[in-house]
PDB file of C-alpha atoms in Angstrom:
ATOM      1  CA  MET A  10     -56.703 -14.421  18.543  1.00 62.00           C
ATOM      2  CA  ARG A  11     -59.197 -11.558  18.976  1.00 64.00           C
ATOM      3  CA  GLN A  12     -62.229 -10.828  16.210  1.00 58.00           C
ATOM      4  CA  THR A  13     -62.956  -6.745  15.753  1.00 64.00           C
ATOM      5  CA  GLY A  14     -65.728  -7.052  12.843  1.00 70.00           C
ATOM      6  CA  PRO A  15     -64.791  -9.135   9.941  1.00 83.00           C
ATOM      7  CA  ASN A  16     -61.191  -8.122  11.073  1.00 89.00           C
ATOM      8  CA  HIS A  17     -58.694 -10.090  13.803  1.00 94.00           C
ATOM      9  CA  PHE A  18     -56.092  -9.074  15.862  1.00 97.00           C
ATOM     10  CA  SER A  19     -52.934 -12.346  16.515  1.00 96.00           C
ATOM     11  CA  PRO A  20     -50.180 -11.746  17.914  1.00 97.00           C
ATOM     12  CA  MET A  21     -47.014 -10.975  15.826  1.00 98.00           C
ATOM     13  CA  THR A  22     -43.587 -13.696  15.273  1.00 97.00           C
ATOM     14  CA  LEU A  23     -40.620 -14.225  13.473  1.00 96.00           C
ATOM     15  CA  ALA A  24     -43.256 -15.962  10.565  1.00 97.00           C
ATOM     16  CA  ASP A  25     -44.806 -12.583  10.263  1.00 98.00           C
ATOM     17  CA  LEU A  26     -41.907 -10.350  10.030  1.00 98.00           C
ATOM     18  CA  ASP A  27     -41.860 -10.906   5.609  1.00 97.00           C
ATOM     19  CA  GLU A  28     -44.853  -9.431   5.441  1.00 97.00           C
ATOM     20  CA  VAL A  29     -44.654  -6.680   8.208  1.00 98.00           C
ATOM     21  CA  VAL A  30     -41.363  -5.855   6.300  1.00 98.00           C
ATOM     22  CA  THR A  31     -42.707  -5.443   2.842  1.00 97.00           C
ATOM     23  CA  VAL A  32     -45.716  -2.848   4.243  1.00 97.00           C
ATOM     24  CA  GLU A  33     -43.498  -1.119   6.291  1.00 96.00           C
ATOM     25  CA  VAL A  34     -40.836  -0.530   3.517  1.00 97.00           C
ATOM     26  CA  ARG A  35     -44.112   0.723   1.123  1.00 96.00           C
ATOM     27  CA  ALA A  36     -45.726   2.680   3.727  1.00 94.00           C
ATOM     28  CA  TYR A  37     -42.407   4.780   5.297  1.00 89.00           C
ATOM     29  CA  PRO A  38     -39.454   6.944   3.743  1.00 87.00           C
ATOM     30  CA  PHE A  39     -37.287   5.219   6.778  1.00 90.00           C
ATOM     31  CA  PRO A  40     -38.375   2.150   7.296  1.00 94.00           C
ATOM     32  CA  TRP A  41     -37.219  -0.141  10.375  1.00 96.00           C
ATOM     33  CA  THR A  42     -35.710  -3.165   9.082  1.00 96.00           C
ATOM     34  CA  ARG A  43     -36.873  -6.390   9.675  1.00 97.00           C
ATOM     35  CA  GLN A  44     -33.671  -7.299  11.953  1.00 97.00           C
ATOM     36  CA  ASN A  45     -35.516  -4.386  14.229  1.00 97.00           C
ATOM     37  CA  PHE A  46     -38.595  -6.157  14.268  1.00 98.00           C
ATOM     38  CA  SER A  47     -37.047  -8.941  14.716  1.00 98.00           C
ATOM     39  CA  ASP A  48     -34.813  -7.499  17.794  1.00 98.00           C
ATOM     40  CA  SER A  49     -38.012  -6.292  19.299  1.00 97.00           C
ATOM     41  CA  LEU A  50     -40.014  -9.644  19.073  1.00 98.00           C
ATOM     42  CA  ASP A  51     -36.925 -10.765  21.012  1.00 97.00           C
ATOM     43  CA  ALA A  52     -37.193  -8.360  24.012  1.00 97.00           C
ATOM     44  CA  GLY A  53     -40.246  -9.621  24.550  1.00 95.00           C
ATOM     45  CA  HIS A  54     -42.128  -6.090  23.291  1.00 97.00           C
ATOM     46  CA  GLN A  55     -45.855  -6.850  21.818  1.00 96.00           C
ATOM     47  CA  GLY A  56     -46.039  -7.495  18.798  1.00 98.00           C
ATOM     48  CA  VAL A  57     -49.119  -7.945  16.922  1.00 98.00           C
ATOM     49  CA  CYS A  58     -51.340  -7.433  13.630  1.00 98.00           C
ATOM     50  CA  LEU A  59     -54.515  -6.752  11.964  1.00 97.00           C
ATOM     51  CA  ARG A  60     -55.523  -9.015   9.396  1.00 97.00           C
ATOM     52  CA  ALA A  61     -58.955  -9.075   7.133  1.00 95.00           C
ATOM     53  CA  VAL A  62     -61.089 -12.604   6.889  1.00 92.00           C
ATOM     54  CA  ASP A  63     -58.730 -13.680   3.749  1.00 93.00           C
ATOM     55  CA  GLY A  64     -55.665 -13.502   6.211  1.00 94.00           C
ATOM     56  CA  SER A  65     -53.960 -10.475   4.806  1.00 95.00           C
ATOM     57  CA  LEU A  66     -52.086  -7.737   6.488  1.00 97.00           C
ATOM     58  CA  LEU A  67     -53.982  -5.103   6.878  1.00 97.00           C
ATOM     59  CA  GLY A  68     -51.626  -3.135   9.890  1.00 97.00           C
ATOM     60  CA  TYR A  69     -49.363  -3.660  13.004  1.00 98.00           C
ATOM     61  CA  PHE A  70     -48.279  -1.971  16.126  1.00 98.00           C
ATOM     62  CA  LEU A  71     -45.627  -2.547  18.491  1.00 98.00           C
ATOM     63  CA  LEU A  72     -45.526  -2.344  22.633  1.00 98.00           C
ATOM     64  CA  MET A  73     -42.876  -2.057  25.146  1.00 97.00           C
ATOM     65  CA  PRO A  74     -44.096  -1.862  28.517  1.00 94.00           C
ATOM     66  CA  VAL A  75     -42.162   0.863  30.624  1.00 93.00           C
ATOM     67  CA  VAL A  76     -42.651   0.938  34.086  1.00 91.00           C
ATOM     68  CA  ASP A  77     -46.283   1.699  34.576  1.00 93.00           C
ATOM     69  CA  GLU A  78     -47.168   2.839  30.682  1.00 95.00           C
ATOM     70  CA  SER A  79     -46.673   1.006  27.489  1.00 97.00           C
ATOM     71  CA  HIS A  80     -44.207   2.970  25.263  1.00 97.00           C
ATOM     72  CA  LEU A  81     -45.856   2.204  20.871  1.00 98.00           C
ATOM     73  CA  LEU A  82     -42.565   1.831  19.545  1.00 97.00           C
ATOM     74  CA  ASN A  83     -44.491   0.855  15.685  1.00 97.00           C
ATOM     75  CA  VAL A  84     -47.781   1.277  14.523  1.00 97.00           C
ATOM     76  CA  CYS A  85     -48.502   0.538  10.547  1.00 96.00           C
ATOM     77  CA  VAL A  86     -51.792   0.564   8.195  1.00 96.00           C
ATOM     78  CA  VAL A  87     -51.302  -0.555   4.700  1.00 97.00           C
ATOM     79  CA  PRO A  88     -50.658   1.901   2.608  1.00 95.00           C
ATOM     80  CA  GLU A  89     -53.406   1.695   0.095  1.00 94.00           C
ATOM     81  CA  MET A  90     -56.349   0.362   3.318  1.00 93.00           C
ATOM     82  CA  GLN A  91     -54.999   3.881   5.114  1.00 91.00           C
ATOM     83  CA  GLY A  92     -58.175   6.503   5.460  1.00 89.00           C
ATOM     84  CA  ASN A  93     -60.601   3.922   6.431  1.00 90.00           C
ATOM     85  CA  GLY A  94     -60.581   3.673  10.226  1.00 91.00           C
ATOM     86  CA  LEU A  95     -57.382   0.840  11.051  1.00 94.00           C
ATOM     87  CA  GLY A  96     -55.517   3.259  12.533  1.00 93.00           C
ATOM     88  CA  VAL A  97     -58.033   3.823  15.620  1.00 93.00           C
ATOM     89  CA  GLN A  98     -58.849   0.174  15.392  1.00 94.00           C
ATOM     90  CA  LEU A  99     -55.201  -0.503  16.321  1.00 96.00           C
ATOM     91  CA  LEU A 100     -55.140   2.237  18.186  1.00 96.00           C
ATOM     92  CA  GLU A 101     -58.158   1.021  20.456  1.00 95.00           C
ATOM     93  CA  GLU A 102     -56.114  -2.153  20.843  1.00 96.00           C
ATOM     94  CA  VAL A 103     -53.430  -0.426  21.575  1.00 97.00           C
ATOM     95  CA  VAL A 104     -55.367   0.285  24.616  1.00 96.00           C
ATOM     96  CA  ARG A 105     -57.034  -2.335  25.630  1.00 96.00           C
ATOM     97  CA  VAL A 106     -53.633  -4.710  25.865  1.00 96.00           C
ATOM     98  CA  SER A 107     -51.970  -1.727  27.850  1.00 96.00           C
ATOM     99  CA  ARG A 108     -54.998  -1.795  29.899  1.00 95.00           C
ATOM    100  CA  ALA A 109     -55.170  -5.592  30.012  1.00 94.00           C
ATOM    101  CA  GLN A 110     -51.379  -5.603  31.540  1.00 93.00           C
ATOM    102  CA  GLY A 111     -52.157  -2.962  33.872  1.00 93.00           C
ATOM    103  CA  MET A 112     -50.075   0.133  32.157  1.00 95.00           C
ATOM    104  CA  GLY A 113     -51.666   3.699  33.519  1.00 95.00           C
ATOM    105  CA  GLY A 114     -51.426   5.180  29.807  1.00 96.00           C
ATOM    106  CA  VAL A 115     -49.615   5.055  26.555  1.00 98.00           C
ATOM    107  CA  LEU A 116     -46.752   6.901  24.904  1.00 97.00           C
ATOM    108  CA  LEU A 117     -45.096   7.022  22.014  1.00 97.00           C
ATOM    109  CA  GLU A 118     -43.201  10.044  19.603  1.00 96.00           C
ATOM    110  CA  VAL A 119     -44.602  10.704  15.519  1.00 95.00           C
ATOM    111  CA  ARG A 120     -43.022  13.132  13.295  1.00 90.00           C
ATOM    112  CA  PRO A 121     -44.137  16.635  13.029  1.00 92.00           C
ATOM    113  CA  SER A 122     -44.383  16.649   9.168  1.00 90.00           C
ATOM    114  CA  ASN A 123     -46.914  13.377  10.280  1.00 90.00           C
ATOM    115  CA  MET A 124     -49.510  15.558   9.667  1.00 91.00           C
ATOM    116  CA  ARG A 125     -52.262  12.578   9.450  1.00 90.00           C
ATOM    117  CA  ALA A 126     -51.135  10.391  12.000  1.00 91.00           C
ATOM    118  CA  LEU A 127     -50.808  13.547  14.417  1.00 93.00           C
ATOM    119  CA  ARG A 128     -54.606  14.499  13.495  1.00 92.00           C
ATOM    120  CA  ILE A 129     -55.650  10.738  14.413  1.00 93.00           C
ATOM    121  CA  TYR A 130     -53.704  11.069  17.703  1.00 95.00           C
ATOM    122  CA  GLU A 131     -54.995  14.052  18.891  1.00 94.00           C
ATOM    123  CA  ARG A 132     -58.828  12.867  18.156  1.00 92.00           C
ATOM    124  CA  PHE A 133     -58.186   9.475  19.772  1.00 93.00           C
ATOM    125  CA  GLY A 134     -56.997  11.625  23.241  1.00 94.00           C
ATOM    126  CA  PHE A 135     -52.955  11.736  22.578  1.00 96.00           C
ATOM    127  CA  GLU A 136     -51.271  14.994  24.051  1.00 96.00           C
ATOM    128  CA  GLN A 137     -47.950  16.434  23.124  1.00 96.00           C
ATOM    129  CA  ILE A 138     -45.985  15.883  25.914  1.00 96.00           C
ATOM    130  CA  GLY A 139     -42.806  17.098  24.873  1.00 95.00           C
ATOM    131  CA  ARG A 140     -40.284  17.088  22.296  1.00 95.00           C
ATOM    132  CA  ARG A 141     -36.641  15.036  20.845  1.00 91.00           C
ATOM    133  CA  LYS A 142     -35.088  17.379  18.849  1.00 91.00           C
ATOM    134  CA  GLY A 143     -33.452  15.111  15.570  1.00 84.00           C
ATOM    135  CA  TYR A 144     -35.269  11.752  16.375  1.00 85.00           C
ATOM    136  CA  TYR A 145     -35.650  10.678  13.128  1.00 84.00           C
ATOM    137  CA  PRO A 146     -33.848  10.351   9.916  1.00 77.00           C
ATOM    138  CA  ALA A 147     -35.068  12.840   7.610  1.00 79.00           C
ATOM    139  CA  SER A 148     -33.687  13.433   4.091  1.00 78.00           C
ATOM    140  CA  GLY A 149     -30.117  14.678   4.499  1.00 80.00           C
ATOM    141  CA  ARG A 150     -30.649  16.383   7.974  1.00 86.00           C
ATOM    142  CA  ARG A 151     -32.992  15.190  11.352  1.00 89.00           C
ATOM    143  CA  GLU A 152     -36.403  15.252  12.385  1.00 87.00           C
ATOM    144  CA  ASP A 153     -37.607  16.204  15.660  1.00 91.00           C
ATOM    145  CA  ALA A 154     -40.120  14.092  17.328  1.00 92.00           C
ATOM    146  CA  ILE A 155     -43.668  14.828  19.059  1.00 96.00           C
ATOM    147  CA  VAL A 156     -43.847  13.247  22.076  1.00 97.00           C
ATOM    148  CA  MET A 157     -47.470  11.670  23.389  1.00 97.00           C
ATOM    149  CA  ARG A 158     -49.091  10.826  25.669  1.00 97.00           C
ATOM    150  CA  LEU A 159     -52.380   8.815  26.344  1.00 97.00           C
ATOM    151  CA  SER A 160     -53.714   8.399  29.954  1.00 94.00           C
ATOM    152  CA  TRP A 161     -56.768   6.886  30.637  1.00 85.00           C
ATOM    153  CA  GLU A 162     -58.125  10.338  32.266  1.00 57.00           C
ATOM    154  CA  THR A 163     -57.518  12.171  28.685  1.00 46.00           C
ATOM    155  CA  ASP A 164     -59.127   9.171  27.163  1.00 46.00           C
ATOM    156  CA  ARG A 165     -61.854  10.033  24.990  1.00 45.00           C
ATOM    157  CA  ALA A 166     -61.952   7.628  22.013  1.00 48.00           C
ATOM    158  CA  VAL A 167     -62.288   4.202  24.465  1.00 47.00           C
ATOM    159  CA  ALA A 168     -64.116   4.027  27.308  1.00 40.00           C
TER     160      ALA A 168
END
């Protein structure tokens, strides 16, 4: 467990998944399933939960190592807590964990329609490096993904 102000980070385990999935379903129109999270943890991907002093879940992320960088598979802040800097706390932990594992950067995909996330990633120093056509499910169609990367040379948020 790692403390960050009044909040703390802890490894995500299978015991966390009911709570994580409850948040996921509330936060996203096309949420990950419990099986998606379980499969990811079983594959050795690193899940991390951000919890308040009282133990309530504030957010989480899942990272997958890919050669020399981390792929941020999923990141989420509890909907009613969004806009309070928790997304930045989660991204700072993503960077800390990735650096500790010797990775040279972080890669992620984000929906073009997710303007809030795009602004956070851009302010954090992520740069757009590509686009994946039809990557995400959307209502009656598919939505592209913007591929973004943070390399330590462009990292403005965390020294």
